[in-house]
Coordinates of C-alpha atoms in Angstrom, one line a residue:
Chain A
M30 CA 0.2 0.0 0.0
T31 CA 1.6 3.8 -1.0
E32 CA 0.1 6.2 1.1
K33 CA 1.4 8.9 -1.7
Y34 CA -1.9 7.6 -3.8
R35 CA -4.5 8.1 -1.8
K36 CA -5.4 11.9 -3.0
V37 CA -3.8 12.3 -6.6
A38 CA -4.0 14.4 -9.9
Y39 CA -6.3 12.8 -12.6
Y40 CA -6.6 13.0 -16.1
P41 CA -9.3 11.4 -17.7
G42 CA -8.6 12.1 -20.9
C43 CA -11.2 13.2 -24.2
A44 CA -12.1 9.2 -24.9
L45 CA -14.0 9.5 -21.5
E46 CA -15.5 12.5 -21.6
G47 CA -16.9 10.7 -24.7
T48 CA -17.9 7.4 -25.9
G49 CA -15.4 6.1 -22.0
H50 CA -17.7 8.4 -19.9
A51 CA -18.9 5.0 -18.1
Y52 CA -15.2 5.0 -17.9
N53 CA -14.9 8.2 -15.9
R54 CA -18.2 7.3 -14.3
S55 CA -17.1 4.6 -12.1
T56 CA -13.3 4.9 -12.1
K57 CA -14.4 7.9 -9.9
E58 CA -17.6 6.1 -8.3
V59 CA -15.1 3.1 -7.2
G60 CA -12.0 6.0 -5.7
K61 CA -14.3 7.0 -3.9
A62 CA -16.5 3.9 -2.4
L63 CA -12.1 3.3 -1.4
G64 CA -11.8 6.5 0.1
L65 CA -8.9 7.5 -2.7
E66 CA -9.7 10.9 -3.5
L67 CA -9.3 12.1 -7.6
V68 CA -8.3 16.2 -8.1
E69 CA -9.1 16.4 -11.9
L70 CA -6.6 18.4 -14.0
E71 CA -7.5 22.1 -14.9
N72 CA -7.9 22.6 -18.4
W73 CA -5.7 20.0 -19.2
N74 CA -5.2 19.1 -23.0
C75 CA -5.3 16.2 -25.5
C76 CA -2.5 13.7 -24.7
G77 CA -1.5 12.9 -28.7
A78 CA -3.0 10.0 -29.0
M79 CA -1.3 8.1 -31.4
E80 CA -2.2 10.5 -34.6
V81 CA -0.9 13.4 -33.3
K82 CA 2.5 11.1 -32.8
N83 CA 2.2 9.3 -36.3
V84 CA 2.2 13.2 -37.1
D85 CA 5.3 14.0 -35.6
P86 CA 6.2 12.0 -32.2
K87 CA 8.2 15.1 -30.5
L88 CA 4.4 17.2 -31.5
Q89 CA 2.8 14.0 -29.3
T90 CA 5.8 15.0 -27.0
F91 CA 4.7 18.3 -26.3
L92 CA 1.1 18.0 -25.8
S93 CA 1.6 15.2 -22.8
A94 CA 3.9 16.8 -21.0
R95 CA 1.4 20.2 -20.7
N96 CA -0.1 17.9 -18.5
L97 CA 2.2 16.4 -16.8
K98 CA 2.6 20.2 -16.0
I99 CA -0.4 20.9 -15.2
A100 CA -0.1 18.8 -12.6
E101 CA 2.9 19.5 -11.3
D102 CA 1.7 23.6 -11.0
M103 CA -1.2 21.9 -9.2
G104 CA 1.2 20.8 -6.1
F105 CA 1.2 16.9 -7.3
D106 CA 3.8 14.2 -7.9
T107 CA 1.4 11.7 -9.2
V108 CA -1.0 11.3 -12.0
M109 CA -3.6 9.1 -12.4
A110 CA -4.6 8.1 -16.7
P111 CA -7.2 5.6 -16.1
C112 CA -6.7 6.0 -20.3
N113 CA -3.8 2.9 -21.5
G114 CA -3.8 5.7 -24.9
C115 CA -3.0 8.9 -21.9
Y116 CA -1.2 6.2 -19.8
H117 CA 1.0 5.7 -22.6
N118 CA 1.9 9.1 -24.1
L119 CA 2.4 10.4 -20.3
K120 CA 5.2 7.3 -19.8
K121 CA 6.3 7.9 -23.1
A122 CA 6.7 11.9 -22.7
E123 CA 8.6 11.1 -19.4
Y124 CA 10.8 8.9 -21.5
D125 CA 11.5 11.2 -24.2
L126 CA 12.3 13.9 -22.4
S127 CA 15.0 12.4 -19.9
H128 CA 16.5 10.2 -22.7
D129 CA 16.2 12.5 -25.9
A130 CA 17.9 15.9 -25.8
G131 CA 15.5 16.3 -29.7
S132 CA 12.7 16.1 -27.7
R133 CA 13.7 18.3 -24.8
E134 CA 14.5 21.1 -27.4
T135 CA 11.7 20.7 -29.0
V136 CA 8.9 21.0 -26.0
A137 CA 11.2 23.5 -24.4
K138 CA 10.5 25.6 -27.8
L139 CA 7.0 25.1 -27.7
A140 CA 5.8 26.1 -24.7
A141 CA 8.0 28.8 -24.5
K142 CA 6.0 30.2 -27.7
S143 CA 3.1 28.8 -25.4
G144 CA 4.3 31.6 -23.0
D145 CA 4.7 27.9 -20.2
Q146 CA 6.5 26.8 -18.8
P147 CA 7.8 23.5 -19.8
Y148 CA 8.1 20.0 -17.8
E149 CA 11.1 19.1 -16.5
A150 CA 11.1 15.1 -16.3
G151 CA 11.4 13.5 -13.2
N152 CA 8.7 15.8 -11.6
V153 CA 5.0 14.0 -11.4
E154 CA 4.7 9.9 -12.4
T155 CA 2.3 8.3 -13.9
I156 CA 0.3 5.7 -12.8
H157 CA -2.3 3.5 -14.7
A158 CA -6.3 3.2 -12.7
L159 CA -4.9 -0.4 -12.7
E160 CA -1.9 0.3 -10.4
W161 CA -3.8 3.1 -9.0
I162 CA -6.2 0.6 -6.7
R163 CA -3.7 -1.6 -6.4
D164 CA -0.8 0.1 -4.4
A165 CA -3.5 2.2 -3.0
I166 CA -5.3 0.1 -1.4
G167 CA -4.0 -3.6 -1.8
T168 CA -5.2 -6.7 -2.9
D169 CA -6.1 -7.4 0.7
E170 CA -7.5 -5.0 2.0
L171 CA -10.1 -4.8 -1.5
R172 CA -10.8 -8.0 -0.1
K173 CA -12.1 -6.6 3.2
R174 CA -14.0 -4.2 1.2
V175 CA -16.0 -6.3 -0.5
K176 CA -19.6 -5.8 -0.4
N177 CA -21.3 -8.2 -3.4
S178 CA -19.1 -10.2 -4.1
L179 CA -18.1 -10.7 -8.1
N180 CA -19.2 -15.0 -7.0
G181 CA -16.9 -16.8 -9.0
L182 CA -18.1 -14.8 -12.4
K183 CA -15.5 -15.7 -15.6
I184 CA -13.7 -13.2 -16.5
A185 CA -11.3 -12.7 -19.3
N186 CA -9.0 -9.5 -18.7
Y187 CA -8.1 -8.1 -21.5
Y188 CA -4.8 -5.4 -21.3
G189 CA -5.1 -4.2 -24.4
C190 CA -1.0 -3.3 -26.3
M191 CA -1.0 0.5 -25.0
Y192 CA -0.4 -0.3 -20.6
T193 CA 2.8 -2.9 -21.6
R194 CA 4.4 -1.9 -25.3
P195 CA 7.4 -0.9 -25.8
R196 CA 8.7 -1.9 -22.8
H197 CA 11.3 0.6 -22.4
I198 CA 8.3 3.5 -21.3
F199 CA 8.0 1.3 -18.5
P200 CA 11.4 1.1 -16.1
E201 CA 9.3 0.7 -13.0
K202 CA 7.4 -3.2 -14.5
D203 CA 9.4 -6.4 -15.1
K204 CA 11.0 -6.1 -12.1
G205 CA 10.0 -9.4 -10.8
P206 CA 7.6 -10.4 -7.9
G207 CA 5.2 -7.6 -7.0
S208 CA 5.8 -5.7 -9.5
E209 CA 3.7 -5.6 -13.0
S210 CA 4.4 -7.8 -16.3
T211 CA 4.4 -6.5 -19.3
G212 CA 4.0 -10.0 -21.5
K213 CA 2.1 -11.9 -18.2
P214 CA -0.2 -8.3 -16.6
H215 CA -1.6 -9.7 -13.8
F216 CA -2.7 -6.3 -11.7
M217 CA -6.1 -6.4 -12.7
D218 CA -6.9 -10.2 -12.2
D219 CA -5.1 -9.5 -9.2
L220 CA -7.6 -6.9 -8.6
L221 CA -10.7 -9.1 -9.6
A222 CA -10.2 -12.4 -8.0
A223 CA -9.8 -10.4 -4.8
A224 CA -13.6 -9.1 -5.8
G225 CA -13.9 -12.7 -6.4
A226 CA -14.2 -13.2 -9.9
V227 CA -12.1 -16.7 -11.2
N228 CA -10.5 -15.3 -14.5
V229 CA -10.3 -17.6 -16.6
E230 CA -6.6 -18.3 -18.6
F231 CA -6.7 -15.8 -21.5
P232 CA -3.6 -16.2 -23.5
L233 CA -4.4 -13.0 -25.8
K234 CA -4.6 -10.2 -22.5
T235 CA -1.9 -8.3 -24.8
A236 CA -3.5 -9.0 -28.2
C237 CA -4.4 -5.4 -31.0
C238 CA -7.5 -5.1 -30.7
G239 CA -6.7 -3.4 -33.5
G240 CA -8.0 0.4 -32.3
A241 CA -5.9 2.4 -33.2
H242 CA -7.7 2.0 -37.3
T243 CA -11.7 1.3 -35.8
L244 CA -12.7 3.5 -38.9
S245 CA -10.0 4.1 -41.3
D246 CA -9.9 0.0 -41.9
S247 CA -12.6 -0.9 -40.3
D248 CA -12.6 -4.9 -41.5
T249 CA -9.2 -5.3 -40.0
S250 CA -9.8 -4.8 -37.2
T251 CA -13.4 -6.5 -37.3
R252 CA -11.5 -10.0 -37.0
L253 CA -8.8 -9.0 -34.6
V254 CA -11.7 -8.3 -32.3
L255 CA -13.4 -11.5 -33.4
N256 CA -10.4 -13.2 -32.9
I257 CA -10.3 -11.8 -29.1
L258 CA -13.6 -12.3 -28.1
T259 CA -13.8 -16.5 -29.8
T260 CA -10.9 -17.1 -28.2
A261 CA -11.7 -16.0 -24.6
E262 CA -15.7 -17.4 -25.0
A263 CA -13.9 -20.5 -25.9
C264 CA -11.7 -19.5 -22.8
G265 CA -14.9 -20.1 -20.5
A266 CA -14.9 -16.8 -19.9
E267 CA -18.3 -14.9 -19.5
V268 CA -16.9 -11.6 -19.2
I269 CA -14.1 -9.8 -20.5
A270 CA -12.8 -6.8 -18.6
T271 CA -10.8 -4.0 -19.7
E272 CA -9.1 -1.3 -18.3
C273 CA -8.8 0.9 -22.0
P274 CA -11.7 3.3 -23.2
T275 CA -10.5 2.8 -27.3
C276 CA -10.1 -1.6 -26.6
H277 CA -13.5 -1.1 -24.5
S278 CA -15.2 1.0 -27.2
G279 CA -13.6 -1.9 -30.3
L280 CA -14.2 -5.0 -28.9
E281 CA -18.0 -3.7 -28.3
M282 CA -18.6 -1.9 -32.0
H283 CA -16.8 -5.0 -33.7
Q284 CA -18.2 -7.7 -31.6
I285 CA -21.9 -5.5 -33.2
R286 CA -20.2 -5.6 -37.2
A287 CA -19.0 -9.1 -36.7
E288 CA -22.7 -10.2 -36.2
K289 CA -24.0 -7.0 -39.1
V290 CA -21.0 -7.8 -42.0
L291 CA -19.1 -11.0 -41.0
G292 CA -22.3 -12.8 -39.6
K293 CA -20.3 -13.8 -37.0
K294 CA -22.1 -14.1 -33.3
T295 CA -20.2 -13.6 -29.9
N296 CA -22.2 -13.3 -26.3
V297 CA -19.5 -12.6 -24.1
K298 CA -20.0 -9.2 -22.2
I299 CA -17.7 -6.3 -21.9
L300 CA -17.3 -4.7 -18.9
Y301 CA -14.5 -1.6 -17.4
F302 CA -13.0 -3.3 -14.2
T303 CA -14.0 -0.2 -12.8
Q304 CA -17.8 -1.1 -13.2
L305 CA -17.0 -4.8 -11.9
L306 CA -15.3 -3.5 -8.9
G307 CA -18.0 -0.9 -8.8
M308 CA -20.1 -3.5 -7.8
A309 CA -18.7 -5.4 -6.0
L310 CA -18.1 -3.1 -3.5
G311 CA -21.7 -2.0 -3.6
L312 CA -22.3 1.1 -5.7
S313 CA -25.6 -0.5 -8.3
A314 CA -25.3 -0.7 -11.9
R315 CA -26.6 2.3 -13.1
K316 CA -23.9 3.8 -11.0
V317 CA -21.4 2.2 -12.6
G318 CA -22.9 3.3 -15.6
V319 CA -23.2 -0.2 -16.8
N320 CA -26.3 1.0 -19.0
E321 CA -24.1 3.4 -21.1
N322 CA -22.1 0.2 -22.6
F323 CA -23.1 -0.5 -25.6
S324 CA -22.7 -4.4 -24.4
E325 CA -26.0 -5.2 -23.0
S326 CA -24.6 -7.2 -19.7
R327 CA -27.4 -6.7 -17.4
D328 CA -29.4 -9.7 -17.7
L329 CA -26.2 -11.7 -17.1
L330 CA -25.4 -9.3 -14.4
K331 CA -28.9 -9.7 -12.3
A332 CA -28.3 -13.5 -12.7
K333 CA -25.6 -13.9 -10.4
G334 CA -26.7 -11.5 -8.3
L335 CA -24.8 -8.1 -8.6
G336 CA -26.3 -4.8 -9.2
Chain B
M1 CA 5.0 -19.1 -35.4
P2 CA 7.3 -20.5 -39.0
I3 CA 10.5 -19.1 -39.4
H4 CA 10.4 -19.2 -43.1
E5 CA 7.8 -15.9 -44.0
K6 CA 8.0 -15.1 -47.7
H7 CA 8.5 -16.7 -51.1
L8 CA 12.0 -14.7 -53.0
I9 CA 11.2 -16.5 -56.3
R10 CA 7.0 -15.9 -58.0
P11 CA 5.4 -17.7 -60.1
E12 CA 5.9 -15.0 -62.6
N13 CA 9.4 -15.8 -63.0
L14 CA 9.2 -19.5 -63.0
V15 CA 9.7 -20.6 -66.7
R16 CA 8.1 -24.3 -68.0
N17 CA 8.0 -25.6 -70.8
D18 CA 5.3 -28.1 -71.7
K19 CA 7.2 -29.5 -74.6
L20 CA 11.1 -29.3 -74.3
A21 CA 14.6 -31.5 -76.0
I22 CA 17.6 -30.3 -75.2
E23 CA 20.6 -31.8 -76.4
G24 CA 18.0 -35.4 -77.4
V25 CA 17.3 -35.5 -73.5
D26 CA 13.1 -35.2 -73.4
V27 CA 12.7 -32.7 -69.9
S28 CA 9.2 -31.4 -71.0
G29 CA 6.9 -30.3 -67.9
D30 CA 8.9 -29.9 -64.8
W31 CA 12.0 -31.1 -65.8
S32 CA 12.0 -27.6 -67.6
T33 CA 11.3 -25.2 -64.8
F34 CA 14.1 -21.8 -65.0
I35 CA 14.5 -19.3 -62.9
Q36 CA 14.4 -16.2 -65.1
T37 CA 18.0 -14.1 -64.3
R38 CA 16.3 -10.7 -63.0
V39 CA 18.3 -8.1 -62.9
I40 CA 17.8 -4.8 -60.9
T41 CA 19.2 -1.9 -62.5
D42 CA 17.0 0.6 -61.2
Y43 CA 18.3 1.3 -57.6
N44 CA 17.5 4.5 -55.3
E45 CA 20.7 4.2 -53.5
A46 CA 19.0 7.4 -51.7
M47 CA 16.3 5.2 -49.8
Q48 CA 17.1 4.7 -46.5
E49 CA 18.5 8.3 -45.9
E50 CA 14.7 9.3 -47.1
I51 CA 13.6 7.0 -45.2
A52 CA 15.2 8.1 -41.7
A53 CA 14.4 11.0 -42.4
L54 CA 10.6 11.2 -41.6
P55 CA 9.4 10.7 -37.7
G56 CA 9.6 7.3 -36.9
G57 CA 12.0 5.9 -39.6
E58 CA 15.4 7.1 -38.1
F59 CA 16.6 3.8 -36.7
I60 CA 16.3 1.9 -40.2
H61 CA 20.2 1.7 -40.7
R62 CA 19.8 -1.2 -36.8
C63 CA 17.9 -3.4 -38.7
W64 CA 20.0 -7.1 -38.9
Q65 CA 17.5 -8.7 -39.9
C66 CA 15.9 -10.9 -37.3
G67 CA 13.2 -10.8 -38.6
S68 CA 11.3 -10.5 -35.2
C69 CA 9.0 -7.8 -36.2
T70 CA 7.3 -9.8 -39.1
N71 CA 7.6 -13.1 -36.6
S72 CA 5.4 -10.8 -34.3
C73 CA 2.8 -9.0 -36.6
T74 CA -0.6 -8.2 -36.1
V75 CA -1.2 -7.2 -39.3
N76 CA 0.9 -10.5 -40.5
M77 CA -1.0 -13.0 -38.3
L78 CA -4.0 -11.4 -41.2
N79 CA -2.3 -10.9 -44.0
P80 CA 1.1 -12.6 -44.8
D81 CA 1.8 -10.2 -47.3
F82 CA 2.6 -7.3 -44.5
N83 CA 6.4 -8.0 -44.4
P84 CA 7.9 -5.7 -41.9
R85 CA 11.2 -8.0 -42.2
Y86 CA 11.3 -7.4 -45.4
W87 CA 9.6 -3.7 -46.4
I88 CA 12.9 -2.5 -44.3
Y89 CA 15.5 -4.6 -46.1
L90 CA 14.0 -3.7 -49.1
I91 CA 14.7 0.0 -47.8
R92 CA 18.3 -1.2 -46.5
L93 CA 18.6 -1.5 -50.4
G94 CA 17.4 1.0 -52.3
M95 CA 14.2 -1.6 -53.9
E96 CA 12.3 1.6 -54.5
Q97 CA 10.1 -0.6 -56.9
E98 CA 9.8 -4.0 -55.0
L99 CA 8.5 -2.1 -52.1
L100 CA 6.0 -0.1 -54.3
R101 CA 4.6 -4.0 -55.0
D102 CA 3.0 -3.8 -51.0
K103 CA 2.6 -0.1 -51.1
D104 CA -1.1 -0.2 -50.7
I105 CA -1.0 -2.4 -47.5
I106 CA 2.0 -0.4 -45.5
W107 CA -0.8 2.1 -44.7
Q108 CA -2.5 -0.7 -42.6
C109 CA 0.2 -1.4 -39.1
V110 CA -2.0 -0.8 -36.1
S111 CA 0.1 0.1 -34.5
C112 CA -0.1 -2.9 -31.3
N113 CA 4.0 -2.2 -30.8
K114 CA 4.7 -5.8 -31.1
C115 CA 7.6 -5.6 -33.3
T116 CA 9.1 -2.6 -31.2
Y117 CA 8.8 -4.5 -28.1
A118 CA 10.5 -7.6 -29.7
C119 CA 13.0 -5.9 -31.7
P120 CA 16.3 -6.6 -30.1
R121 CA 18.8 -3.5 -32.0
D122 CA 15.4 -1.1 -31.3
V123 CA 14.4 0.0 -34.7
V124 CA 11.3 0.6 -33.4
P125 CA 9.7 -0.8 -36.3
E126 CA 6.3 0.6 -36.1
G127 CA 8.1 3.9 -36.4
V128 CA 9.4 2.8 -39.5
M129 CA 6.1 1.8 -40.8
K130 CA 5.1 5.2 -39.9
A131 CA 8.0 6.6 -41.2
T132 CA 6.8 4.9 -45.3
A133 CA 3.7 5.0 -45.2
H134 CA 4.2 9.2 -45.4
W135 CA 7.2 8.6 -47.9
L136 CA 4.5 6.6 -50.3
E137 CA 2.6 10.1 -49.9
L138 CA 4.7 12.3 -50.4
K139 CA 6.8 10.5 -52.6
G140 CA 2.4 10.6 -54.6
Y141 CA 3.1 6.8 -55.5
V142 CA -0.3 6.7 -53.0
P143 CA -3.0 9.4 -52.3
E144 CA -3.8 9.8 -49.1
K145 CA -5.2 6.3 -47.0
P146 CA -7.8 6.3 -44.3
S147 CA -5.8 5.8 -41.6
M148 CA -3.3 9.0 -42.8
I149 CA -6.7 11.2 -42.8
F150 CA -7.9 10.5 -40.3
D151 CA -4.8 11.3 -37.9
D152 CA -4.9 14.5 -40.1
V153 CA -8.5 15.1 -38.9
F154 CA -8.0 14.4 -35.4
S155 CA -4.4 16.8 -34.9
E156 CA -6.3 19.0 -36.7
Q157 CA -8.9 19.5 -34.1
V158 CA -6.6 18.8 -31.7
F159 CA -5.1 21.5 -32.8
A160 CA -7.3 24.0 -32.8
K161 CA -8.8 23.1 -29.6
G162 CA -6.7 21.6 -27.4
K163 CA -8.8 18.7 -26.8
I164 CA -10.9 16.1 -29.1
E165 CA -15.1 15.7 -29.6
E166 CA -15.3 11.9 -30.9
G167 CA -19.2 12.6 -32.4
R168 CA -16.9 15.4 -34.4
L169 CA -14.2 13.5 -35.2
M170 CA -16.4 10.8 -36.4
R171 CA -19.0 13.3 -38.5
K172 CA -16.1 15.0 -40.5
F173 CA -14.1 12.1 -41.2
F174 CA -16.3 10.0 -42.6
V175 CA -17.0 13.0 -45.7
R176 CA -13.4 13.4 -46.0
T177 CA -13.4 9.6 -46.5
Q178 CA -17.0 9.9 -48.9
Q179 CA -18.6 7.5 -46.5
K180 CA -22.0 7.6 -45.3
L181 CA -21.8 7.8 -41.7
A182 CA -25.2 6.2 -41.7
Q183 CA -23.8 2.2 -41.7
P184 CA -26.4 -0.5 -40.3
W185 CA -23.8 -1.7 -37.9
L186 CA -23.7 1.8 -36.3
I187 CA -27.3 2.4 -36.6
V188 CA -27.5 -1.0 -34.7
M189 CA -25.5 0.5 -31.7
V190 CA -27.1 3.8 -32.0
K191 CA -30.1 2.9 -31.9
G192 CA -29.5 0.5 -28.8
L193 CA -27.5 2.5 -27.1
V194 CA -30.3 5.7 -27.0
S195 CA -33.3 3.2 -25.7
R196 CA -31.0 2.7 -22.4
L197 CA -29.3 6.0 -21.9
P198 CA -31.0 8.6 -19.4
V199 CA -32.3 11.4 -20.7
T200 CA -29.5 13.7 -18.7
L201 CA -26.9 11.8 -20.9
L202 CA -28.2 12.2 -24.2
M203 CA -28.3 15.8 -23.7
R204 CA -25.1 16.1 -21.9
L205 CA -23.8 13.8 -25.7
G206 CA -26.0 15.7 -28.0
L207 CA -24.4 19.4 -26.4
A208 CA -20.5 18.7 -26.5
G209 CA -21.8 18.0 -30.2
V210 CA -22.3 21.6 -31.2
V211 CA -20.1 23.2 -28.3
H212 CA -16.8 21.6 -28.6
P213 CA -15.1 20.6 -25.7
R214 CA -11.7 22.7 -26.0
T215 CA -8.6 24.0 -24.5
R216 CA -8.8 27.8 -22.9
N217 CA -6.6 29.9 -23.5
W218 CA -5.2 27.7 -26.1
G219 CA -4.8 30.3 -28.7
R220 CA -1.3 30.0 -28.5
T221 CA 0.1 26.9 -28.3
R222 CA -2.3 26.7 -31.2
D223 CA -0.3 28.6 -33.1
A224 CA 3.2 27.9 -32.2
I225 CA 2.3 24.1 -32.6
N226 CA 0.5 25.2 -35.9
E227 CA 4.1 26.7 -37.0
Y228 CA 6.0 23.6 -35.6
V229 CA 3.9 21.7 -38.1
G230 CA 4.9 24.0 -41.3
E231 CA 8.8 23.6 -40.3
Q232 CA 8.6 20.0 -40.3
N233 CA 6.2 19.7 -43.2
A234 CA 8.8 22.2 -45.3
K235 CA 11.5 19.5 -43.8
H236 CA 10.2 16.1 -44.9
R237 CA 9.5 17.2 -48.4
G238 CA 13.2 19.1 -48.2
A239 CA 14.2 15.6 -47.2
L240 CA 13.1 13.8 -50.6
G241 CA 13.7 16.4 -52.6
L242 CA 10.7 17.8 -53.1
P243 CA 9.4 21.2 -53.1
A244 CA 8.4 23.3 -50.2
Q245 CA 5.4 23.6 -50.6
S246 CA 2.9 20.4 -51.2
T247 CA 0.4 21.7 -53.7
E248 CA -2.6 19.8 -52.6
S249 CA -4.8 21.0 -50.2
H250 CA -8.1 19.7 -47.3
S251 CA -8.9 22.3 -45.8

């Protein structure tokens, strides 16, 4: 348990204000239920996402660094980002600024022209919502706080690409027992197991959902998502737990598209891990935004006595 | 995963005679299969430097052709012709015409970073794929691909407002790529959601489409970014020997 994660800066990012609002809502509710405090960054901007990175990686570094600077100016040394894309980009900015003089130069130049002070590497630590809950509360404590056990709900934990790759921007991972693994991540598994779920052995934890091309190359994305969905079902999962708004909406959207376009129907439900944790902590399904999901899981949840 | 990942001899380079006798020996059919001699004279000797001058391509020179990128590739699993290792090989040798055979699929890299994770030489193959896709466009070998259009529409909105509003992003992308917004699967999704969502939330989402989310006091940052992007574009075009200003305009 890490005392310093009890109150952290919160960077929701654009997706959580749009298609990922259920993730935003459930993350805040879980934080509240666990007595953790989130303070949203004032006047934040887009982290640059993959799209600006494709146009110019140093520009993405500048956009992400601007948010880290806001956290620093608000007096925080930790910023929590629930979106894999934002999390990845803030981490990447941190790495680039401490390893690449060219990135430092570009960020300093753009900050000066914007009338801001540039962010300097090493001042703010970026963590994911998984690390936040796991390190601020811990699985033992979480187990004690569970009011409504997930009751053996069979879950495939899906982490996607950006939470673990490329490994060099996550220096704290792969550090042996207790640390997160980039090859076989387990933080979400640990939390959901503590909440009473049964995690199925799922080989596609870090497979790609094609989120980058979810609209621009929909057929590729649909095939990749269908592979994830059918594998999860073959592994016995009733639910795929997600921790990224792009993965989540990609899985939901292409589950429907696979049925409409390819005629392949899958029944596995898709829920944010924060929605599952929230219900385990006694919050209602509505409170954690289950009705805001495209994936219709309410019947399953009712049958399991959740929400 | 099989190590054998590419046929080096294409069917059109094979010659087979149904009836052939050489010095009185009948070598008809499979006995007379020959591989045609291939002579390459049109090397682009600057190709590696051109790719390396574009964002993401900086470390292409490090590649030692181990094939870890292709072996771990998400898209290669769906399409065996999608072969980063081979493209890096062609670029480093300057075999431009060979690379152009695959010009319409290179943009399909999904940036899963499995290659960059696996690469023992820190080539950042994912970046090389992006640089190569940009190179193909800048050189005029391919029209702007859907993923590039998406990157542009997305980036333009971030540069202008500081934030993204997804509904507007989607509408703009569909217009630019001349697709109908009323995709049947999209209608099913929206209908399902509307039937479940509370009215207040629907109103808030609708409002976001009208009153676009934006970062306050963004003006100076916007100008700084646009100036920087202009400089970079000129630099990239210069590295490829192209005039500084593109003649095309999308806005």
